[in-house]
Amino acid sequence: MALFEAQNVTKRFATQTALDNVSINVPEQSIYGLLGPNGAGKTTLIRIINQITAPDSGAIFLNGRPIKPDDVYNIGYLPEERGLYKKMKVGEQALYLAQLKGLSHAEAMRRLKYWFKKLEITGWWDKKIEELSKGMQQKVQFITTVLHEPKLLIFDEPFTGFDPINVKQIKEEILFLRERGATIIFSTHNMGSVEELCDHITLINKASTILEGSVEKIRRDWAANEFNIIFEGEVTPAGNGHFSVLNSLFEAGKSAVRIKATESGDTNEIIKAMTAAGKVVSFNPALPSMNEIFIRVVETRNREAAKN
Amino acid sequence: MNKISLIIRREYLTRVRKKSFIIMTLLTPFLFALIFIIPMLVMSNEDKDFKKIAVVEDGSDLFTNVIPDTRDTDFEYLSGVRLNDIKDNFSEMGYYGVLYISPQIVTTPDAIQLISRKQPPIGLLDHISGSLEKEIEKQKLLAYNIEDLDEILRTINTSVRIQTIKMDESGSTRETSTGISMALAYIGGFLMYMLVFMFGSMVMRGVIEEKTNRIVEVIISSVKPVQLMLGKIIGVALVGLTQFALWIVLTLALVMVIKSSFLPEGTLEQMQQLPQSLAQADQSMQGAGASTMTAEQLTEYQELFAGALNQPWGLIIFSFIFYFLTGYLLYASLFAAIGSAVDNETETQQFMLPVTIPIILGLIVAMGTMQNPESSLSFWFSIIPLTSPIVMIARIPFDVPAWEIALSMGLMLVTIVGAVWMAAKIYRTGILMYGKKTSYKELWKWLTYKG
């Protein structure tokens, strides 16, 4: 069942269209990625979900019914530009925001202690926000976003400013939150995180959707009929009517070979040819990374647009 | 806890804990105290400084013993000494200065010179010229050969002081002092202007901070924009009241401390026992000479003192707090609306002008009010809500009919409701708008949005 749905949302600003007939459908307890190059309209869509701005046309549904102003209390929002009082102390500020969300003082303290310990920032409680680095501020903001355990979480570029270790930590927390029942929408142009995290994605470019669906399916759809084979020892299979060899590399007693099936190529025939060539360790279809897909789709679209 | 009280608490605590707040709160009473203390110190210093003045007439002795000694000045009449003999070394001889009276004095009034190293006090100059004028008049009168001249002179010696007494409709009267009223009007009007401006723009800066930091996007998922705005306005108002109360307490304490530790006891007693000194002063006024100056001064003090006591203090304090709160509320909501409509502080200029003009106009009219409290300009500006906090505060020490105060306060309350409503509408939309420069047309559109 869809926890959140946007139908044919259009938003125009004075000089440009920010969103053109965009629809998304976010299943419950899933992680949904909003992808797209800078300025594609991701943040505008998020602001519409948060009811910060209203769409010019289109409808927004939460739990199957049109969204109400009060629904915003059940949404946790991490804005791209971090929203914290610079002069306030970390603990005090987190407590304030938690109490505004309706948590009691005691409950807020309990949860804050839990999260501060979990993200290893207990020592920052009495520091001012302006004394923290960008990544540190972001951890604080992450906690204040998830603390009241909202059903729907929206992260706008949650990984900018983090080092790889913290990215990993936050990724784990996001997966953990999904386990606990949260539905998560996050926008990013960092494709690496998409493969690991997202169940579904929508790729927005220049205000419209150009790719949409589950990550698995998209990668398979965009597979270029290529395979990776690893052989024991130095082996280079010879190409035939079913496939051609793209490259091969012998290293540490194993050969990594990449082949491309021809138009009429038959997978069974290819496998036969491989087993004939040597001892096969593994045989995998080479799925393109989301990053490759992203670049290919966006570039194709832009080229088409340039032609017209 | 209620959400709006959470916001008020945060706005209040973060500001009260700021270093700048603490410094302002501690330093300002020193300034206030100085305003009270400096005149007292000057007075008491003058008393301590004993002066000896040499009077030289270049050969003649027309004015010997004409100028009487005062409490802090002795006049020594040096006969047979010429100005040039003493001009260069009077200081070494222990004189404060040399008073040179040229023989031409009867015909040319500016034939007198007081040569000194320091700027002589104005009281001393008055004393010298007064005594000499009297003597010259006497000499001139003598030339008419009038009988019993001394007796006549004594009886015609008059001194005129105007006592201002205000009478209300019921016929009860009250002695007032225009001087005290003017001072109160000035201080009250200026303080009001300063406070309203200071705390109003504090609200504006707070709003801009929340907008540019995008804090507001996070917070409006917890509270309504109007709650955030009102919480901020009320929180800052409490900061203002706290600061105000601390100023009064600290100033009073400081004045006490400085008064008792720096001023010689005499001055203090003199100030405290003014009513008694009046009687003595009246007596001593009969006998011309040594104590004339002091007696006149004392009478003046006595008037000031009585005038100060007779001010409607209860009304003044009540209306100051009323107009501070309401004037602040009015301007703070306008400032909040401005803050929400812009992206940064430099952009506020275009909207600030229409808001600052009434405040400044109010201050100008308030200063004019001191000269002429009953003018129709002052009347209207003390009724119109945008200027009334400043102008009415300046008028109240001069006695304002109760209906005028009631009308002004009533209008103020109505206007605040309107202003807060208007500000809330602009704020609600503006606080979430980014990137485009807001125009007045845009503001009007936000104001008229439904819902």
Coordinates of N, CA, C and O in Angstrom, one line a residue, chain A residues 175-290:
Chain A
L175 N 18.5 2.7 7.3 CA 18.0 1.3 7.1 C 17.3 0.8 8.4 O 16.3 0.2 8.4
F176 N 17.9 1.2 9.5 CA 17.4 0.8 10.8 C 16.0 1.4 11.1 O 15.1 0.8 11.5
L177 N 15.9 2.7 10.6 CA 14.6 3.4 10.8 C 13.5 2.7 9.9 O 12.4 2.6 10.3
R178 N 13.9 2.2 8.7 CA 13.0 1.6 7.9 C 12.5 0.3 8.6 O 11.3 -0.1 8.6
E179 N 13.5 -0.5 9.2 CA 13.1 -1.7 9.9 C 12.1 -1.4 10.9 O 11.2 -2.2 11.2
R180 N 12.2 -0.3 11.6 CA 11.3 0.1 12.7 C 10.0 0.6 12.2 O 9.1 1.1 12.9
G181 N 9.8 0.7 10.8 CA 8.5 1.0 10.3 C 8.4 2.3 9.6 O 7.3 2.7 9.2
A182 N 9.5 3.1 9.5 CA 9.4 4.4 8.9 C 9.4 4.3 7.4 O 10.0 3.4 6.8
T183 N 8.7 5.2 6.7 CA 8.8 5.3 5.3 C 9.7 6.5 5.0 O 9.6 7.6 5.6
I184 N 10.7 6.4 4.1 CA 11.7 7.4 3.9 C 11.7 7.9 2.5 O 11.8 7.1 1.5
I185 N 11.7 9.2 2.3 CA 11.9 9.8 1.0 C 13.2 10.5 1.1 O 13.4 11.3 2.0
F186 N 14.2 10.2 0.2 CA 15.3 11.1 0.2 C 15.8 11.5 -1.1 O 15.7 10.8 -2.1
S187 N 16.2 12.7 -1.2 CA 16.6 13.3 -2.4 C 18.2 13.4 -2.4 O 18.8 13.7 -1.4
T188 N 18.8 13.1 -3.6 CA 20.2 13.1 -3.6 C 20.7 13.1 -5.1 O 19.9 12.8 -6.0
H189 N 21.9 13.5 -5.3 CA 22.5 13.3 -6.6 C 23.7 12.4 -6.4 O 24.5 12.2 -7.3
N190 N 23.8 11.8 -5.2 CA 24.9 10.8 -4.9 C 24.3 9.4 -5.2 O 23.6 8.8 -4.5
M191 N 24.7 8.9 -6.4 CA 24.1 7.7 -6.9 C 24.6 6.4 -6.1 O 23.8 5.5 -6.0
G192 N 25.8 6.5 -5.6 CA 26.3 5.4 -4.8 C 25.4 5.0 -3.7 O 25.0 3.8 -3.5
S193 N 24.8 6.0 -3.0 CA 24.0 5.7 -1.9 C 22.6 5.1 -2.3 O 22.0 4.4 -1.6
V194 N 22.3 5.4 -3.6 CA 21.0 5.0 -4.1 C 20.9 3.5 -4.2 O 20.0 2.8 -3.7
E195 N 22.0 2.9 -4.8 CA 22.0 1.4 -4.9 C 21.9 0.7 -3.6 O 21.2 -0.3 -3.5
E196 N 22.6 1.2 -2.6 CA 22.6 0.5 -1.3 C 21.3 0.7 -0.5 O 20.9 -0.1 0.2
L197 N 20.7 1.9 -0.7 CA 19.6 2.2 0.2 C 18.2 2.1 -0.5 O 17.3 1.5 0.1
C198 N 18.1 2.6 -1.7 CA 16.7 2.8 -2.2 C 16.0 1.5 -2.7 O 16.7 0.7 -3.3
D199 N 14.7 1.4 -2.4 CA 13.9 0.4 -3.0 C 13.4 0.8 -4.3 O 13.3 0.1 -5.3
H200 N 13.0 2.1 -4.3 CA 12.4 2.7 -5.5 C 13.0 4.0 -5.8 O 13.5 4.7 -4.9
I201 N 13.0 4.4 -7.1 CA 13.5 5.8 -7.4 C 12.6 6.5 -8.4 O 11.9 5.8 -9.1
T202 N 12.7 7.8 -8.4 CA 12.2 8.6 -9.5 C 13.4 9.5 -9.9 O 14.0 10.1 -9.1
L203 N 13.6 9.5 -11.2 CA 14.7 10.4 -11.7 C 14.0 11.6 -12.3 O 13.2 11.4 -13.3
I204 N 14.3 12.8 -11.8 CA 13.7 14.0 -12.3 C 14.8 14.8 -13.0 O 15.9 15.0 -12.5
N205 N 14.5 15.2 -14.2 CA 15.4 16.1 -14.9 C 14.6 17.2 -15.5 O 13.6 17.0 -16.2
K206 N 15.0 18.4 -15.4 CA 14.4 19.6 -15.9 C 12.8 19.5 -15.7 O 12.1 19.5 -16.6
A207 N 12.5 19.3 -14.4 CA 11.1 19.4 -14.0 C 10.2 18.2 -14.3 O 9.1 18.1 -13.9
S208 N 10.7 17.3 -15.2 CA 9.8 16.1 -15.4 C 10.5 14.8 -15.1 O 11.7 14.7 -15.1
T209 N 9.7 13.8 -14.8 CA 10.1 12.4 -14.5 C 10.7 11.8 -15.8 O 10.0 11.8 -16.8
I210 N 11.9 11.3 -15.7 CA 12.4 10.6 -16.9 C 12.7 9.1 -16.7 O 12.9 8.4 -17.6
L211 N 12.6 8.7 -15.4 CA 12.9 7.3 -15.1 C 12.2 7.0 -13.8 O 12.3 7.8 -12.9
E212 N 11.6 5.9 -13.6 CA 10.9 5.6 -12.4 C 10.7 4.1 -12.2 O 10.6 3.4 -13.2
G213 N 10.8 3.7 -11.0 CA 10.6 2.2 -10.7 C 11.5 1.7 -9.6 O 12.2 2.5 -9.0
S214 N 11.5 0.4 -9.5 CA 12.3 -0.2 -8.4 C 13.8 -0.2 -8.9 O 14.0 -0.4 -10.1
V215 N 14.7 -0.1 -8.0 CA 16.1 0.0 -8.4 C 16.6 -1.3 -9.2 O 17.2 -1.2 -10.2
E216 N 16.1 -2.5 -8.6 CA 16.5 -3.7 -9.3 C 16.1 -3.7 -10.7 O 16.9 -4.0 -11.6
K217 N 14.8 -3.4 -10.9 CA 14.2 -3.5 -12.3 C 14.9 -2.5 -13.2 O 15.3 -2.8 -14.4
I218 N 15.2 -1.3 -12.7 CA 15.8 -0.3 -13.6 C 17.2 -0.8 -14.0 O 17.6 -0.7 -15.2
R219 N 18.0 -1.3 -13.1 CA 19.3 -1.8 -13.4 C 19.3 -2.9 -14.5 O 20.1 -2.9 -15.4
R220 N 18.3 -3.8 -14.3 CA 18.2 -4.9 -15.3 C 17.8 -4.4 -16.6 O 18.3 -4.7 -17.7
D221 N 16.8 -3.4 -16.6 CA 16.4 -2.8 -17.9 C 17.5 -2.2 -18.6 O 17.5 -2.1 -19.8
W222 N 18.4 -1.6 -17.9 CA 19.5 -0.8 -18.5 C 20.7 -1.6 -18.7 O 21.7 -1.1 -19.2
A223 N 20.6 -2.9 -18.4 CA 21.8 -3.8 -18.6 C 22.1 -3.8 -20.1 O 21.2 -4.0 -20.9
A224 N 23.4 -3.8 -20.4 CA 23.7 -3.7 -21.8 C 24.1 -5.1 -22.4 O 24.9 -5.2 -23.3
N225 N 23.5 -6.1 -21.8 CA 23.8 -7.5 -22.3 C 25.2 -7.8 -22.1 O 25.8 -8.4 -23.0
E226 N 25.8 -7.5 -21.0 CA 27.2 -7.8 -20.8 C 27.4 -8.7 -19.6 O 26.5 -8.7 -18.7
F227 N 28.4 -9.5 -19.6 CA 28.6 -10.4 -18.5 C 30.1 -10.3 -18.0 O 31.0 -10.1 -18.8
N228 N 30.2 -10.6 -16.7 CA 31.5 -10.7 -16.1 C 31.8 -12.2 -15.8 O 31.0 -12.8 -15.1
I229 N 32.9 -12.7 -16.2 CA 33.3 -14.1 -15.9 C 34.6 -14.1 -15.3 O 35.5 -13.4 -15.7
I230 N 34.8 -14.9 -14.3 CA 36.1 -15.1 -13.7 C 36.5 -16.6 -13.8 O 35.7 -17.5 -13.5
F231 N 37.7 -16.7 -14.4 CA 38.3 -18.1 -14.6 C 39.4 -18.3 -13.6 O 40.1 -17.4 -13.2
E232 N 39.6 -19.6 -13.4 CA 40.8 -20.1 -12.6 C 41.9 -20.1 -13.6 O 41.8 -20.6 -14.7
G233 N 43.1 -19.5 -13.3 CA 44.2 -19.5 -14.2 C 44.1 -18.5 -15.3 O 43.1 -17.7 -15.4
E234 N 45.1 -18.4 -16.2 CA 45.0 -17.4 -17.3 C 44.2 -18.0 -18.5 O 44.7 -18.9 -19.2
V235 N 43.0 -17.4 -18.7 CA 42.1 -17.9 -19.7 C 41.6 -16.7 -20.5 O 41.2 -15.7 -19.9
T236 N 41.6 -16.8 -21.8 CA 41.0 -15.8 -22.7 C 40.1 -16.5 -23.7 O 40.6 -17.1 -24.6
P237 N 38.7 -16.5 -23.5 CA 37.9 -17.2 -24.4 C 37.9 -16.5 -25.7 O 38.0 -15.3 -25.8
A238 N 37.7 -17.2 -26.8 CA 37.6 -16.6 -28.1 C 36.2 -16.3 -28.5 O 35.3 -17.1 -28.2
G239 N 35.9 -15.1 -29.0 CA 34.6 -14.7 -29.4 C 34.0 -15.6 -30.5 O 34.7 -16.1 -31.3
N240 N 32.7 -15.7 -30.5 CA 32.0 -16.4 -31.6 C 30.8 -15.7 -32.0 O 30.6 -14.5 -31.7
G241 N 29.9 -16.3 -32.7 CA 28.6 -15.7 -33.2 C 27.7 -15.2 -32.0 O 26.9 -14.4 -32.2
H242 N 27.9 -15.7 -30.8 CA 27.1 -15.4 -29.7 C 27.6 -14.2 -28.9 O 26.9 -13.6 -28.2
F243 N 28.9 -14.1 -28.9 CA 29.5 -13.0 -28.0 C 30.8 -12.5 -28.5 O 31.5 -13.2 -29.3
S244 N 31.2 -11.4 -28.0 CA 32.6 -10.9 -28.3 C 33.2 -10.5 -27.0 O 32.5 -10.2 -26.0
V245 N 34.5 -10.6 -26.9 CA 35.2 -10.3 -25.7 C 35.6 -8.8 -25.6 O 36.1 -8.3 -26.6
L246 N 35.2 -8.2 -24.6 CA 35.5 -6.7 -24.5 C 36.9 -6.5 -23.9 O 37.7 -5.8 -24.4
N247 N 37.2 -7.2 -22.8 CA 38.5 -7.1 -22.2 C 38.7 -8.3 -21.3 O 37.8 -8.9 -20.8
S248 N 40.0 -8.5 -21.0 CA 40.3 -9.6 -20.0 C 41.5 -9.2 -19.2 O 42.4 -8.4 -19.7
L249 N 41.6 -9.6 -18.0 CA 42.7 -9.2 -17.1 C 43.1 -10.4 -16.3 O 42.3 -11.0 -15.6
F250 N 44.4 -10.7 -16.3 CA 44.9 -11.8 -15.5 C 45.6 -11.2 -14.3 O 46.5 -10.4 -14.4
E251 N 45.2 -11.7 -13.1 CA 45.8 -11.1 -11.9 C 45.7 -12.1 -10.8 O 44.6 -12.7 -10.6
A252 N 46.7 -12.3 -10.0 CA 46.7 -13.2 -8.8 C 46.1 -14.6 -9.1 O 45.2 -15.1 -8.4
G253 N 46.5 -15.1 -10.3 CA 46.0 -16.5 -10.6 C 44.6 -16.6 -11.1 O 44.1 -17.7 -11.4
K254 N 44.0 -15.4 -11.3 CA 42.6 -15.5 -11.8 C 42.5 -14.6 -13.0 O 43.1 -13.5 -13.1
S255 N 41.6 -14.9 -13.9 CA 41.3 -14.0 -15.1 C 39.9 -13.4 -14.9 O 38.9 -14.1 -14.7
A256 N 39.8 -12.1 -15.1 CA 38.5 -11.4 -15.1 C 38.2 -11.0 -16.5 O 39.0 -10.3 -17.1
V257 N 37.2 -11.6 -17.1 CA 36.9 -11.3 -18.5 C 35.5 -10.7 -18.6 O 34.5 -11.1 -17.9
R258 N 35.4 -9.7 -19.5 CA 34.1 -9.1 -19.7 C 33.7 -9.3 -21.2 O 34.5 -9.0 -22.1
I259 N 32.5 -9.9 -21.4 CA 32.1 -10.1 -22.7 C 30.7 -9.4 -23.0 O 30.0 -9.0 -22.1
K260 N 30.4 -9.3 -24.3 CA 29.2 -8.6 -24.7 C 28.4 -9.6 -25.6 O 29.0 -10.1 -26.6
A261 N 27.2 -9.9 -25.3 CA 26.4 -10.9 -26.1 C 26.0 -10.1 -27.4 O 25.7 -8.9 -27.4
T262 N 26.0 -10.9 -28.5 CA 25.6 -10.3 -29.7 C 24.0 -10.2 -29.8 O 23.4 -10.8 -28.9
E263 N 23.5 -9.6 -30.8 CA 22.0 -9.4 -30.9 C 21.3 -10.8 -30.8 O 20.4 -11.0 -30.1
S264 N 21.9 -11.8 -31.5 CA 21.3 -13.1 -31.6 C 21.9 -14.0 -30.5 O 21.6 -15.2 -30.5
G265 N 22.7 -13.5 -29.7 CA 23.4 -14.3 -28.7 C 22.5 -15.1 -27.8 O 21.5 -14.6 -27.3
D266 N 22.9 -16.3 -27.5 CA 22.1 -17.2 -26.7 C 22.9 -17.4 -25.4 O 24.0 -17.9 -25.5
T267 N 22.3 -17.2 -24.3 CA 23.0 -17.3 -23.0 C 23.5 -18.7 -22.8 O 24.6 -18.9 -22.3
N268 N 22.7 -19.7 -23.1 CA 23.2 -21.1 -23.0 C 24.4 -21.4 -23.8 O 25.4 -22.0 -23.3
E269 N 24.4 -20.9 -25.0 CA 25.6 -21.1 -25.9 C 26.8 -20.4 -25.3 O 27.9 -20.9 -25.3
I270 N 26.6 -19.2 -24.8 CA 27.7 -18.5 -24.2 C 28.3 -19.2 -23.0 O 29.5 -19.4 -22.9
I271 N 27.4 -19.7 -22.1 CA 27.9 -20.5 -21.0 C 28.6 -21.7 -21.4 O 29.7 -22.0 -20.8
K272 N 28.1 -22.4 -22.4 CA 28.8 -23.6 -22.9 C 30.2 -23.2 -23.4 O 31.2 -23.8 -23.0
A273 N 30.3 -22.1 -24.1 CA 31.6 -21.6 -24.6 C 32.6 -21.3 -23.5 O 33.8 -21.6 -23.5
M274 N 32.0 -20.8 -22.4 CA 32.8 -20.4 -21.2 C 33.4 -21.6 -20.5 O 34.6 -21.7 -20.2
T275 N 32.5 -22.6 -20.3 CA 32.9 -23.8 -19.6 C 34.0 -24.5 -20.4 O 34.9 -25.2 -19.9
A276 N 33.8 -24.4 -21.7 CA 34.8 -25.1 -22.6 C 36.2 -24.4 -22.5 O 37.2 -25.0 -22.6
A277 N 36.1 -23.1 -22.3 CA 37.4 -22.3 -22.3 C 38.2 -22.5 -21.1 O 39.5 -22.5 -21.1
G278 N 37.6 -22.8 -19.9 CA 38.4 -23.0 -18.7 C 37.5 -23.2 -17.5 O 36.3 -23.4 -17.7
K279 N 38.1 -23.2 -16.3 CA 37.3 -23.5 -15.1 C 36.7 -22.1 -14.7 O 37.4 -21.2 -14.3
V280 N 35.4 -22.1 -14.8 CA 34.6 -20.9 -14.4 C 34.5 -20.8 -12.9 O 34.0 -21.7 -12.3
V281 N 34.9 -19.7 -12.4 CA 34.7 -19.4 -10.9 C 33.3 -18.7 -10.7 O 32.5 -19.1 -9.8
S282 N 33.0 -17.7 -11.5 CA 31.7 -17.1 -11.4 C 31.3 -16.5 -12.8 O 32.1 -16.2 -13.6
F283 N 30.0 -16.4 -12.9 CA 29.4 -15.9 -14.2 C 28.3 -14.9 -13.8 O 27.3 -15.4 -13.2
N284 N 28.4 -13.7 -14.1 CA 27.4 -12.7 -13.7 C 27.0 -11.8 -14.8 O 27.9 -11.3 -15.6
P285 N 25.7 -11.5 -14.9 CA 25.4 -10.4 -15.8 C 25.9 -9.1 -15.2 O 25.9 -8.8 -14.0
A286 N 26.5 -8.2 -16.1 CA 27.1 -6.9 -15.6 C 26.0 -5.9 -15.6 O 25.6 -5.4 -16.6
L287 N 25.5 -5.6 -14.4 CA 24.5 -4.5 -14.3 C 25.1 -3.2 -14.2 O 26.1 -3.0 -13.5
P288 N 24.6 -2.2 -14.9 CA 25.2 -0.9 -14.9 C 25.0 -0.3 -13.5 O 24.0 -0.6 -12.8
S289 N 25.9 0.5 -13.0 CA 25.6 1.2 -11.7 C 24.6 2.3 -12.0 O 24.4 2.7 -13.1
M290 N 23.9 2.7 -10.9 CA 22.9 3.8 -11.0 C 23.6 5.0 -11.6 O 23.0 5.8 -12.3

